[in-house]
mmCIF file with all atom_site columns, C-alpha atoms in Angstrom:
data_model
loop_
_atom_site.group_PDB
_atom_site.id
_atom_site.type_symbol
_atom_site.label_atom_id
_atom_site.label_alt_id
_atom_site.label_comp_id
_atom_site.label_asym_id
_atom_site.label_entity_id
_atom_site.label_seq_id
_atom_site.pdbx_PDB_ins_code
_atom_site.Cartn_x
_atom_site.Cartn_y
_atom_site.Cartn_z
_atom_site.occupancy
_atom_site.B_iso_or_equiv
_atom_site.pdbx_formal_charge
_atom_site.auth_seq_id
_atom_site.auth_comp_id
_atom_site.auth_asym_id
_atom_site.auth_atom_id
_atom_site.pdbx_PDB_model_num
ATOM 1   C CA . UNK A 1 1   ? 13.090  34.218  21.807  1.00 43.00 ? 1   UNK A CA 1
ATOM 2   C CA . UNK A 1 2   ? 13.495  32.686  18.367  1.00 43.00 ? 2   UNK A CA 1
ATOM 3   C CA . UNK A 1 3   ? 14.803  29.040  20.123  1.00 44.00 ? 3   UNK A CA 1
ATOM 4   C CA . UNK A 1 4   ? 11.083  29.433  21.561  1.00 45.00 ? 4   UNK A CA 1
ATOM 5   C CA . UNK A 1 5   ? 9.260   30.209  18.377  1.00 45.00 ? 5   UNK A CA 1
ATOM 6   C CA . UNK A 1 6   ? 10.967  27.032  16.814  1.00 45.00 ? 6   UNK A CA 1
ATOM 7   C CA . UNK A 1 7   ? 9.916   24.941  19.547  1.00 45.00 ? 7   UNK A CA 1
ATOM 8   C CA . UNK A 1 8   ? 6.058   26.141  20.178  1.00 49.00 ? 8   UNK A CA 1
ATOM 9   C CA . UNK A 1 9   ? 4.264   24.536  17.247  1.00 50.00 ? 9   UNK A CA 1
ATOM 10  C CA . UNK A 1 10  ? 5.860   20.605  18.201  1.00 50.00 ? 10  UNK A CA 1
ATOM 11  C CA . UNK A 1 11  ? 4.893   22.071  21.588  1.00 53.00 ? 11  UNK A CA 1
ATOM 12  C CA . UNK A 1 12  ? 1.450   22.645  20.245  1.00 51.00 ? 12  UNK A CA 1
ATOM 13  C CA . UNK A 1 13  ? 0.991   19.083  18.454  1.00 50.00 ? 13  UNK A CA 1
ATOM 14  C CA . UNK A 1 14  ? 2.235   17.147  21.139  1.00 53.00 ? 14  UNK A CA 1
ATOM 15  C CA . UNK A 1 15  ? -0.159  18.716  23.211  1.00 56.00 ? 15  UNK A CA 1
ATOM 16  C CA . UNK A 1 16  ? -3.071  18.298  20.559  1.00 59.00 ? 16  UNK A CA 1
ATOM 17  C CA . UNK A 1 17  ? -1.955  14.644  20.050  1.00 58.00 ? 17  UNK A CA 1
ATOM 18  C CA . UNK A 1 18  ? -2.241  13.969  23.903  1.00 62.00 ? 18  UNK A CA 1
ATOM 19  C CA . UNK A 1 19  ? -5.523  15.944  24.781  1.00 69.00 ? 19  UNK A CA 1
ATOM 20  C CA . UNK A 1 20  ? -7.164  13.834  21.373  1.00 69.00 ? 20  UNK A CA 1
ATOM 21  C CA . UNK A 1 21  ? -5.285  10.514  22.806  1.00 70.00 ? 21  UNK A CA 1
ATOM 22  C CA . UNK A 1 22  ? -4.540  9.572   19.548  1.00 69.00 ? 22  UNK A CA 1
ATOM 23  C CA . UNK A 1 23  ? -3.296  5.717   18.833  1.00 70.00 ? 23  UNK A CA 1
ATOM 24  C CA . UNK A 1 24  ? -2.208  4.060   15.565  1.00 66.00 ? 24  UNK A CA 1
ATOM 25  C CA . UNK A 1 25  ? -5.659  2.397   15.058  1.00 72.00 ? 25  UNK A CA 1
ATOM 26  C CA . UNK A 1 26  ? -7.136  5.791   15.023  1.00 76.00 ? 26  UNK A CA 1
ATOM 27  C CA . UNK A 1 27  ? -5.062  6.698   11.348  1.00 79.00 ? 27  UNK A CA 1
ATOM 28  C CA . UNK A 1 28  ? -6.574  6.204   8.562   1.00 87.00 ? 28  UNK A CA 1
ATOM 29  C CA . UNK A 1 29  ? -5.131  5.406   5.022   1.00 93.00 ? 29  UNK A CA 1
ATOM 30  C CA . UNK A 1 30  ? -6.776  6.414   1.905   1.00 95.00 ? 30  UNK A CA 1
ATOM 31  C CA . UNK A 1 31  ? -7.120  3.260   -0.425  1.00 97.00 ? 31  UNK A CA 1
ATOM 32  C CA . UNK A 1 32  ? -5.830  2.978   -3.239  1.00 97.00 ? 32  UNK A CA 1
ATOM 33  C CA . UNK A 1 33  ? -7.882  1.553   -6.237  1.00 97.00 ? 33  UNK A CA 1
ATOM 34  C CA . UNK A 1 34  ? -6.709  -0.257  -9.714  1.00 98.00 ? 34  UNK A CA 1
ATOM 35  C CA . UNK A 1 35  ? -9.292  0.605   -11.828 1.00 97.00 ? 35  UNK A CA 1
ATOM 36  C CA . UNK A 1 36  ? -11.132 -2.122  -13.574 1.00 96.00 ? 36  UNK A CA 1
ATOM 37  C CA . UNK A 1 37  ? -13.594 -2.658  -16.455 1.00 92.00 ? 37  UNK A CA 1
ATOM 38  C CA . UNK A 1 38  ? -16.693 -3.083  -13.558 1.00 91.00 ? 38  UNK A CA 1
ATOM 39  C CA . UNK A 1 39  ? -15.116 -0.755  -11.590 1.00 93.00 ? 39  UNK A CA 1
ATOM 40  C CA . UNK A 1 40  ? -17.285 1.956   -9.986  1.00 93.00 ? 40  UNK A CA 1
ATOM 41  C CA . UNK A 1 41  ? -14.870 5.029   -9.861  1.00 95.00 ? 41  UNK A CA 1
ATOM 42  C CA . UNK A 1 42  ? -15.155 7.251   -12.725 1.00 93.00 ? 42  UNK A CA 1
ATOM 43  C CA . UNK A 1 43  ? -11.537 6.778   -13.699 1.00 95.00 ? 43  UNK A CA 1
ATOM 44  C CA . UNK A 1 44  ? -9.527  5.509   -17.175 1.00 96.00 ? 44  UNK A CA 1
ATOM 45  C CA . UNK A 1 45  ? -9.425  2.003   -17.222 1.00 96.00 ? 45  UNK A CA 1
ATOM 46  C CA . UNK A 1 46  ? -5.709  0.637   -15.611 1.00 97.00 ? 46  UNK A CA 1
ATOM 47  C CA . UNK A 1 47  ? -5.071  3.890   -13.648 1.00 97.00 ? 47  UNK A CA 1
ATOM 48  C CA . UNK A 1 48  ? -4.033  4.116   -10.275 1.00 98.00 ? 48  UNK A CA 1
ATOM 49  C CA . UNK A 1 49  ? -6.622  6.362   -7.873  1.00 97.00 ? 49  UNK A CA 1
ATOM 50  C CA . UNK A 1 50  ? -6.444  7.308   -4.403  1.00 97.00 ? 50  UNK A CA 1
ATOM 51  C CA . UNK A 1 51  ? -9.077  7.768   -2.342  1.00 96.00 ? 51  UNK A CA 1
ATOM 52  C CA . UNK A 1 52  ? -11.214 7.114   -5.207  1.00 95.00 ? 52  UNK A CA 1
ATOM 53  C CA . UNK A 1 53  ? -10.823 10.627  -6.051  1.00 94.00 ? 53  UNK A CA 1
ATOM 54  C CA . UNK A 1 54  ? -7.393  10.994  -7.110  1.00 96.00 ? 54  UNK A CA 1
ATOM 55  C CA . UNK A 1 55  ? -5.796  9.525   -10.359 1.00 95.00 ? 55  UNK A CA 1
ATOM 56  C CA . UNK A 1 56  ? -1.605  9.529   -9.234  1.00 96.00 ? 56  UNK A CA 1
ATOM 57  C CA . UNK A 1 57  ? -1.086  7.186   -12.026 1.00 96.00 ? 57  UNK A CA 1
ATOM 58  C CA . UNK A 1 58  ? -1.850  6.323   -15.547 1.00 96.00 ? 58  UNK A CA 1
ATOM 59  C CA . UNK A 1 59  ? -1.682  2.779   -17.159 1.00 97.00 ? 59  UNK A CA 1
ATOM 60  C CA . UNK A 1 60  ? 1.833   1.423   -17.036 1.00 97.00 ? 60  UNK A CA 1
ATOM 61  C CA . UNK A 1 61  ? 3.108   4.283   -15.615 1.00 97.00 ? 61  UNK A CA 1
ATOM 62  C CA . UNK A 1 62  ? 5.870   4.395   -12.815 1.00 97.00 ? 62  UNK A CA 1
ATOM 63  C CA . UNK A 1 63  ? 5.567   6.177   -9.738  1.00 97.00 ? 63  UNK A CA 1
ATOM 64  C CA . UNK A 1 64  ? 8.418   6.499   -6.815  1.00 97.00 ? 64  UNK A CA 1
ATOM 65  C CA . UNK A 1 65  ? 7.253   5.211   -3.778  1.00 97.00 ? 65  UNK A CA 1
ATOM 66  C CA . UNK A 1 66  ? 8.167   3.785   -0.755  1.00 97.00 ? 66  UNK A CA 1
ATOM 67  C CA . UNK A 1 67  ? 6.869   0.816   1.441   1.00 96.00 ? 67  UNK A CA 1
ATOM 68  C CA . UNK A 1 68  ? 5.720   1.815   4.734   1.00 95.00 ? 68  UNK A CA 1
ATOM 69  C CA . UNK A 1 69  ? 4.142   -0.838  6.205   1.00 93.00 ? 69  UNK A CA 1
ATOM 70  C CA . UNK A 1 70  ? 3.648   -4.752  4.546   1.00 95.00 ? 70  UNK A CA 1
ATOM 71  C CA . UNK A 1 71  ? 1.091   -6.991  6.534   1.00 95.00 ? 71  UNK A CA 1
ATOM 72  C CA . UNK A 1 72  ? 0.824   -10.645 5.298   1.00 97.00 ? 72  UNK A CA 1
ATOM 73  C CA . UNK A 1 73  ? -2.217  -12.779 5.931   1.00 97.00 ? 73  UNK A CA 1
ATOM 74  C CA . UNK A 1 74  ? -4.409  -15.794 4.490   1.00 97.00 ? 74  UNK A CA 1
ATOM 75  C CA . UNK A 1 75  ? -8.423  -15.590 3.698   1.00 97.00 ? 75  UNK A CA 1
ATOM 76  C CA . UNK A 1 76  ? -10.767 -18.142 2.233   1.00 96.00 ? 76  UNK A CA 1
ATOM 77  C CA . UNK A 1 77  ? -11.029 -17.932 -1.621  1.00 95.00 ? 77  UNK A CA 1
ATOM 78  C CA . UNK A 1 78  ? -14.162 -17.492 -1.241  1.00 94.00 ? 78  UNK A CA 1
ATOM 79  C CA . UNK A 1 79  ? -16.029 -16.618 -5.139  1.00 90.00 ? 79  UNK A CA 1
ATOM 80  C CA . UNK A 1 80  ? -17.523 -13.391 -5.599  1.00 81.00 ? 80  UNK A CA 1
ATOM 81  C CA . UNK A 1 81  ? -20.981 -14.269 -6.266  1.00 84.00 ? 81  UNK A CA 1
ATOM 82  C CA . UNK A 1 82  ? -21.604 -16.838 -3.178  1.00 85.00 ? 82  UNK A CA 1
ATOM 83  C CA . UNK A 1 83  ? -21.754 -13.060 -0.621  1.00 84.00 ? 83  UNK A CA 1
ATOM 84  C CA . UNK A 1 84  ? -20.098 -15.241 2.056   1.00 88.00 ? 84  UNK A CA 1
ATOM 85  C CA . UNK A 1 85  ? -18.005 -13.216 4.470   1.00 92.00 ? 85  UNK A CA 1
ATOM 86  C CA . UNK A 1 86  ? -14.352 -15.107 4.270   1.00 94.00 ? 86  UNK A CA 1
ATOM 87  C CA . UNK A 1 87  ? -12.489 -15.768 7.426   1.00 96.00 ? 87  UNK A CA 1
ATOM 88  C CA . UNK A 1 88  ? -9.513  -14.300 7.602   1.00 97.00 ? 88  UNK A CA 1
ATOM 89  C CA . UNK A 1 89  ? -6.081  -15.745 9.540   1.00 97.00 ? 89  UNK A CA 1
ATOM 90  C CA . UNK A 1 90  ? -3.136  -13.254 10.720  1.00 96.00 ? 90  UNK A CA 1
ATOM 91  C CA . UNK A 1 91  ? -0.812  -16.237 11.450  1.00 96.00 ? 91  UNK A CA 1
ATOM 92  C CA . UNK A 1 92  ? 0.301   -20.117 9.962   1.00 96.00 ? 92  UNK A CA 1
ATOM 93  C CA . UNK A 1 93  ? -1.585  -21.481 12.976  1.00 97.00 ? 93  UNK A CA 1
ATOM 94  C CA . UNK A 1 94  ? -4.911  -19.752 12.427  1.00 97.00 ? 94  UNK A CA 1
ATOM 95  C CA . UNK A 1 95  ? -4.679  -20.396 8.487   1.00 97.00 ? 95  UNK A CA 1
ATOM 96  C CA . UNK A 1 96  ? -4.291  -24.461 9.139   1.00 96.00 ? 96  UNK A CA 1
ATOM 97  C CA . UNK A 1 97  ? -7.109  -24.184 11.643  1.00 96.00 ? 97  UNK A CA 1
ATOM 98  C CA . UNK A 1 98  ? -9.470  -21.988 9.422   1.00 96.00 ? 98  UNK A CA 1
ATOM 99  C CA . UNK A 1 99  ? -8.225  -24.884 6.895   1.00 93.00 ? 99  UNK A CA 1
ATOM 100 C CA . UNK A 1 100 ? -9.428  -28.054 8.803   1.00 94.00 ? 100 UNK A CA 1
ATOM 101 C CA . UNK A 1 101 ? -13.176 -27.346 8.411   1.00 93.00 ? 101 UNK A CA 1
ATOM 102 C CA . UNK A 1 102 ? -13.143 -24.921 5.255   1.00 94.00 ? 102 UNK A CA 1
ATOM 103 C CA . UNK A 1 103 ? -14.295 -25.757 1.667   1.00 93.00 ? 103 UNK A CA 1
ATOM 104 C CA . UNK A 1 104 ? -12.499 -23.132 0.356   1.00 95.00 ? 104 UNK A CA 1
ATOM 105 C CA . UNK A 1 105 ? -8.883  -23.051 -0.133  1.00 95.00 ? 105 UNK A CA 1
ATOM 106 C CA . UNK A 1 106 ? -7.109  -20.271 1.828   1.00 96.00 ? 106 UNK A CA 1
ATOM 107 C CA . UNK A 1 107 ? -5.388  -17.658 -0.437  1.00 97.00 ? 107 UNK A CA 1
ATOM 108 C CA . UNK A 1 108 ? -2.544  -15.515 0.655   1.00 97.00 ? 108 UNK A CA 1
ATOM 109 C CA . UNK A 1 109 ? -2.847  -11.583 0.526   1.00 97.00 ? 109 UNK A CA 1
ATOM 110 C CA . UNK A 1 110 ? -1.283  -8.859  1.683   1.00 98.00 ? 110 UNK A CA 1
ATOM 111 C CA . UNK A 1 111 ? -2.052  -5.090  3.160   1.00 97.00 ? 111 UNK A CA 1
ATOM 112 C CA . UNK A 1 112 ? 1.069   -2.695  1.875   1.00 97.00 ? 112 UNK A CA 1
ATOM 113 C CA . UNK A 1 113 ? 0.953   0.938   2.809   1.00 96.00 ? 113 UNK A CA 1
ATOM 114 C CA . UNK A 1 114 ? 2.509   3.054   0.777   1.00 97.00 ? 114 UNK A CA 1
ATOM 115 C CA . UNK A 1 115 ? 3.709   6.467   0.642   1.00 97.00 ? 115 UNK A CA 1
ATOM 116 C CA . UNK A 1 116 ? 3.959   8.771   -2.913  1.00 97.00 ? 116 UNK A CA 1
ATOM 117 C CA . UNK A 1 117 ? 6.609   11.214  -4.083  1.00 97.00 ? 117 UNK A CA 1
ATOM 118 C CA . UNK A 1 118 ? 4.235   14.055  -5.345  1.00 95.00 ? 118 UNK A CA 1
ATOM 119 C CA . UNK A 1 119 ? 5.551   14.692  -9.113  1.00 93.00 ? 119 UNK A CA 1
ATOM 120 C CA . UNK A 1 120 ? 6.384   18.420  -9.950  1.00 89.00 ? 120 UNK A CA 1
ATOM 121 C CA . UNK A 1 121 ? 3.758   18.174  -12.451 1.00 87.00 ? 121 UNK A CA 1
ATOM 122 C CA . UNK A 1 122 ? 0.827   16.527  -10.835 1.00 85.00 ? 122 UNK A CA 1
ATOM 123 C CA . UNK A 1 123 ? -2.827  17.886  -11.570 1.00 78.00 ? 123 UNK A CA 1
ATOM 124 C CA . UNK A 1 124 ? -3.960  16.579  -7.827  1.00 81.00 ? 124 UNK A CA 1
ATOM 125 C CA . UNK A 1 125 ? -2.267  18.566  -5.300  1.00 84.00 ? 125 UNK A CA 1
ATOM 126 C CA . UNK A 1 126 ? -4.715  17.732  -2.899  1.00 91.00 ? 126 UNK A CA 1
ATOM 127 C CA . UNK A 1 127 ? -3.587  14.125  -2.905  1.00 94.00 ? 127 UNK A CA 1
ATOM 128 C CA . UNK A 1 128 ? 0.031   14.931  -1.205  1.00 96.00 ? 128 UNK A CA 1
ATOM 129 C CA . UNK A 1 129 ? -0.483  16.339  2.268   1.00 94.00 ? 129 UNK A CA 1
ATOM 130 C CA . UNK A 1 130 ? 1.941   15.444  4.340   1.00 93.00 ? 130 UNK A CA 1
ATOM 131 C CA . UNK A 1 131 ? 4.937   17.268  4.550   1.00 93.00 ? 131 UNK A CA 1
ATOM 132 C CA . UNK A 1 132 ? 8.543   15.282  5.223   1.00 93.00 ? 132 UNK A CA 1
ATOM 133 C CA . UNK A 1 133 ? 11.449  17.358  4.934   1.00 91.00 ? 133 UNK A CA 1
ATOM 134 C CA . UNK A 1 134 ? 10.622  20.099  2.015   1.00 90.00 ? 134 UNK A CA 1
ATOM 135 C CA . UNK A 1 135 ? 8.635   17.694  0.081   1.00 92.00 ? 135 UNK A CA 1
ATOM 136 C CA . UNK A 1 136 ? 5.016   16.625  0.015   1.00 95.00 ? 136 UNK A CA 1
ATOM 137 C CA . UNK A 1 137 ? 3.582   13.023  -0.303  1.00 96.00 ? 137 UNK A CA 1
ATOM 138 C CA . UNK A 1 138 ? 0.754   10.735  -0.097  1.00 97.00 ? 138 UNK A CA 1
ATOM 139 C CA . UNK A 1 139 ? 0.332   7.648   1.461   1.00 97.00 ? 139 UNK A CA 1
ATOM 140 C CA . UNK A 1 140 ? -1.747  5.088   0.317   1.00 97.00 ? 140 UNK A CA 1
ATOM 141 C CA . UNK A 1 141 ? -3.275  1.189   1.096   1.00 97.00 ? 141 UNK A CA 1
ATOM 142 C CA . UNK A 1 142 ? -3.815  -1.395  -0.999  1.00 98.00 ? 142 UNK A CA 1
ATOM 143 C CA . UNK A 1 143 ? -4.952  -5.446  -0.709  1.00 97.00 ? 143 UNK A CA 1
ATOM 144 C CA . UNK A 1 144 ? -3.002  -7.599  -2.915  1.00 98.00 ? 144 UNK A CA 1
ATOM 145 C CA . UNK A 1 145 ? -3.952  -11.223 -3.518  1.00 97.00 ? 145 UNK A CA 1
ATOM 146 C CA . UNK A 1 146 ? -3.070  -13.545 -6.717  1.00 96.00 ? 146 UNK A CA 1
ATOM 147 C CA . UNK A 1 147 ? -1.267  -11.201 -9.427  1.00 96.00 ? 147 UNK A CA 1
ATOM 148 C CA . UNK A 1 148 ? -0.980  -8.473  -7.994  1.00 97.00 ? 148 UNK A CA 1
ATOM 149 C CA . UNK A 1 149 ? 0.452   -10.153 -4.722  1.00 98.00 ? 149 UNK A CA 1
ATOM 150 C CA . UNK A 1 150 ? 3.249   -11.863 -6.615  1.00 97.00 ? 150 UNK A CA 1
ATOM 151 C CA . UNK A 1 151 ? 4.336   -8.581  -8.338  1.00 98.00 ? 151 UNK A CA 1
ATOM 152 C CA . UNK A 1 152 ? 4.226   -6.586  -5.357  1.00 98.00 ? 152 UNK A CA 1
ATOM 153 C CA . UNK A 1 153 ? 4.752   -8.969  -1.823  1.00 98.00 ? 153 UNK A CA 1
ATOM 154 C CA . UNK A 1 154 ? 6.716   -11.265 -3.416  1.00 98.00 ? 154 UNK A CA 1
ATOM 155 C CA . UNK A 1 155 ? 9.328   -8.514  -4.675  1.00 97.00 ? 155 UNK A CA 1
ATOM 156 C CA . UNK A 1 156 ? 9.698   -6.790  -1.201  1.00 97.00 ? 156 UNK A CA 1
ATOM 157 C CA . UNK A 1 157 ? 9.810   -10.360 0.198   1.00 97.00 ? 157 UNK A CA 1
ATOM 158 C CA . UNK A 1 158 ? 12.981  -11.439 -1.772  1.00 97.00 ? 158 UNK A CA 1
ATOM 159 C CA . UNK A 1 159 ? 14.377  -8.419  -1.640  1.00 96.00 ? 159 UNK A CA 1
ATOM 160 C CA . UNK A 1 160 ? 14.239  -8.670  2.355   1.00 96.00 ? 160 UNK A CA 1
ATOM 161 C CA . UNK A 1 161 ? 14.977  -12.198 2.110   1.00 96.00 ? 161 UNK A CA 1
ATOM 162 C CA . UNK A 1 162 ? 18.423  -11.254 0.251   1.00 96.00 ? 162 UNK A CA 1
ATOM 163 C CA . UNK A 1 163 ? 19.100  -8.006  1.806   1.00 95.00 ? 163 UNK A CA 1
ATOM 164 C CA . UNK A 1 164 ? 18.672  -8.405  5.333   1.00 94.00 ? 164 UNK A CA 1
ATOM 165 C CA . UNK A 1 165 ? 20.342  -5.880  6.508   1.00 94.00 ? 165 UNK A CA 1
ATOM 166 C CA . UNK A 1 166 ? 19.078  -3.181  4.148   1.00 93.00 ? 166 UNK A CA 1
ATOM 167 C CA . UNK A 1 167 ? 15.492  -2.098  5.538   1.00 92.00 ? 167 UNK A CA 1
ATOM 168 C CA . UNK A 1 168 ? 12.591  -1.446  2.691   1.00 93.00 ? 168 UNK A CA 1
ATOM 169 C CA . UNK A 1 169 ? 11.727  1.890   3.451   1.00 94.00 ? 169 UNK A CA 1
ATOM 170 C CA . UNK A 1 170 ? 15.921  3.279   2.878   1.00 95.00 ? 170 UNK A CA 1
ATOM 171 C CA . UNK A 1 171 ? 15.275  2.120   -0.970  1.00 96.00 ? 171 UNK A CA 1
ATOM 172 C CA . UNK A 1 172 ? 12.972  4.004   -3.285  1.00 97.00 ? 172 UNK A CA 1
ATOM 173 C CA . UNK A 1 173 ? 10.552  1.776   -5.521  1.00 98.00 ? 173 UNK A CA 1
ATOM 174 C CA . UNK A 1 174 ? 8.467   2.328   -8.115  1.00 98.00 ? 174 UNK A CA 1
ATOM 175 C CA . UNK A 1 175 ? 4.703   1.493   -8.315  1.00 98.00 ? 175 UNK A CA 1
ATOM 176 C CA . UNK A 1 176 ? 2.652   0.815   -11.280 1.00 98.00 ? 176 UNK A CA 1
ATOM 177 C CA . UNK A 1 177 ? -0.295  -1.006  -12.563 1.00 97.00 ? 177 UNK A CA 1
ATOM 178 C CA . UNK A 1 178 ? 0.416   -3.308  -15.513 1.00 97.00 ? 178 UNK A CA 1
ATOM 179 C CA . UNK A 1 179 ? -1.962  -5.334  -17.541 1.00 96.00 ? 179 UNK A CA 1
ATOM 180 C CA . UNK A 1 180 ? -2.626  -8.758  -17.996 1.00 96.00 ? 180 UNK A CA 1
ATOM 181 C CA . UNK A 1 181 ? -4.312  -11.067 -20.073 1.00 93.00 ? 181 UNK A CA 1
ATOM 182 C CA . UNK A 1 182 ? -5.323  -14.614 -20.038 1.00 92.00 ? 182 UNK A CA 1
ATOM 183 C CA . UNK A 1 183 ? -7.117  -15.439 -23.188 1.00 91.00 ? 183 UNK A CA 1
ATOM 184 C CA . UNK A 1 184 ? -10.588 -13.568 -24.139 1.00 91.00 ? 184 UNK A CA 1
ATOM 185 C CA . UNK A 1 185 ? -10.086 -11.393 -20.046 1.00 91.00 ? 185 UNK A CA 1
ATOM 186 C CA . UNK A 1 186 ? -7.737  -9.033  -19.395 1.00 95.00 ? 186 UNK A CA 1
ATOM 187 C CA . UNK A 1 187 ? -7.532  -6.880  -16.119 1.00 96.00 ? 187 UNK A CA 1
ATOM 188 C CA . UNK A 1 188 ? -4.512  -4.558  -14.398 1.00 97.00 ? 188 UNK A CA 1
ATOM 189 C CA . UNK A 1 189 ? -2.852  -5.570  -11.240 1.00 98.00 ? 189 UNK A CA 1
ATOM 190 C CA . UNK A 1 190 ? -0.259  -3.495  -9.228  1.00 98.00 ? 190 UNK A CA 1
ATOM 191 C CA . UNK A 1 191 ? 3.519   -3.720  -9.148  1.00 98.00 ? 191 UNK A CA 1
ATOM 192 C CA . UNK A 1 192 ? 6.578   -2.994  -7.778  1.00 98.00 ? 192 UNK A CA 1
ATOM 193 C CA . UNK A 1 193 ? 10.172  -2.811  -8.542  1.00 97.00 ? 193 UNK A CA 1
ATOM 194 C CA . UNK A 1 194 ? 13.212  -1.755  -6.638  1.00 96.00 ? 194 UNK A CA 1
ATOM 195 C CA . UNK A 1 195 ? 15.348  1.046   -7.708  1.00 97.00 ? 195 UNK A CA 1
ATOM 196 C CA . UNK A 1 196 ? 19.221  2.088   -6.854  1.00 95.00 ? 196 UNK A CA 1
ATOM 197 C CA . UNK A 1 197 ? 17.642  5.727   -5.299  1.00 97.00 ? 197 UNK A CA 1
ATOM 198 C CA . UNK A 1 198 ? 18.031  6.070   -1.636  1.00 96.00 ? 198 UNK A CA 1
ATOM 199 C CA . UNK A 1 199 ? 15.297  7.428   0.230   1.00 95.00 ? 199 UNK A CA 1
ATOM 200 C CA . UNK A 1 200 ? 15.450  10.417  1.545   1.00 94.00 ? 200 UNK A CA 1
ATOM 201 C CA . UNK A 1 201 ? 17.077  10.521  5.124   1.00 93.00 ? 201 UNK A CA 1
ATOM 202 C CA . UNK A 1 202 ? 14.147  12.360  6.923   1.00 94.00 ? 202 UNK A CA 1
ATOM 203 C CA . UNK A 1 203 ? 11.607  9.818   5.439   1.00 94.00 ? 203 UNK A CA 1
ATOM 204 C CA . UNK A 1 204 ? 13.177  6.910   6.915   1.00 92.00 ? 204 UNK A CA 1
ATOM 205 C CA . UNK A 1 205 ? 12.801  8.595   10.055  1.00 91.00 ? 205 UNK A CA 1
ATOM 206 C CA . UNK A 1 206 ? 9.236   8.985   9.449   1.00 90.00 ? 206 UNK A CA 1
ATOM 207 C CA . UNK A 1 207 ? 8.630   5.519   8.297   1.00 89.00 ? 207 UNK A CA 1
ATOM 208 C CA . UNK A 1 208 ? 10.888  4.033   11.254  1.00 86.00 ? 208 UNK A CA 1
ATOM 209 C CA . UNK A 1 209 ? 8.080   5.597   14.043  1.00 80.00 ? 209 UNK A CA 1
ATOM 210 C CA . UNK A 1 210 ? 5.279   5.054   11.741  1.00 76.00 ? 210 UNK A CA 1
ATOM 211 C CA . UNK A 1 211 ? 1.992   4.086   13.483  1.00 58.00 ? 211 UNK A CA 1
ATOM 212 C CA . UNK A 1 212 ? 4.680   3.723   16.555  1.00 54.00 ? 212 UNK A CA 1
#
């Protein structure tokens, strides 16, 4: 009887997962925001929110995270104020092509999914609901272009690059938004740096069949 009892409730979500025929484009992440000076979310200026709800971070500060999914791509550098939807290109090909008749130059970005350790002493509880192991997390997406795509892409792309045999998600990183200042303008853009932690054994089994 207790062997049963263990098995009925991943008996129960399988069967929820196949009667709602649930795919990976049917998950969605909450977005994670970098708050500006125009920003919109009521939230100090340089902290990190989630869902535009949830402040996990202050300025500067580090948070352990892993890197779930990284998704590189190209769109037209397009300005702000001309409201002109940029093409976007998934692939080398598509960029050079989107390049032969643009007037724009195409600038490299990235989509990184990431998931959150939630801190013993976090005021937002309600940000960490998934459960891995005995611990809770969050996961979170975020576009990076210019700045903030060289401190965060770049990183997990040389670390790959030199460590090929050491997959992203089995190292724990930290995430944090850092400012920056180029003479009378200064803004915060997101970073990432690899630390010597492992991750956790039952999170790289989550982040191995992730949106699998």
């Amino acid at each position: 009887m207790a062997a049963k009892a263990t098995q009925q409730p991943n008996a129960i979500i399988a069967a929820q997962a196949a009667s709602m025929m649930i795919e990976s484009t049917d998950i969605e992440i909450p977005r994670l925001n970098i708050i500006q000076k125009t920003s919109e979310i009521d939230a100090p200026f340089g902290s990190v929110v989630l869902d535009k709800q949830h402040v996990i971070a202050d300025p500067e500060e580090k948070i352990r995270c892993i890197p779930v999914s990284v998704m590189k791509a190209w769109r037209e550098d397009i300005p702000f104020d001309e409201d002109v939807p940029a093409r976007i290109a998934y692939t080398k090909e598509e960029r050079d092509e989107i390049g032969k008749d643009s007037k724009w130059n195409m600038l490299e970005f990235a989509d990184l999914i990431l998931m959150f350790f939630k801190p013993d002493d976090t005021d937002s509880e309600d940000a960490y609901p998934f459960v891995v192991g005995d611990k809770q997390y969050a996961l979170g997406k975020i576009n990076v272009a210019k700045d903030g795509y060289r401190q965060t892409f770049k990183r997990l792309a040389t670390f790959s690059l030199l460590n090929p045999d050491v997959p992203l998600p089995s190292r724990v990183w930290t995430f944090s938004s850092s400012i920056i200042q180029r003479g009378k303008y200064s803004w915060y853009a997101p970073g990432l740096s690899i630390t010597s932690e492992e991750t956790p054994e039952e999170v790289q089994k989550f982040t191995a069949n992730f949106l699998t």
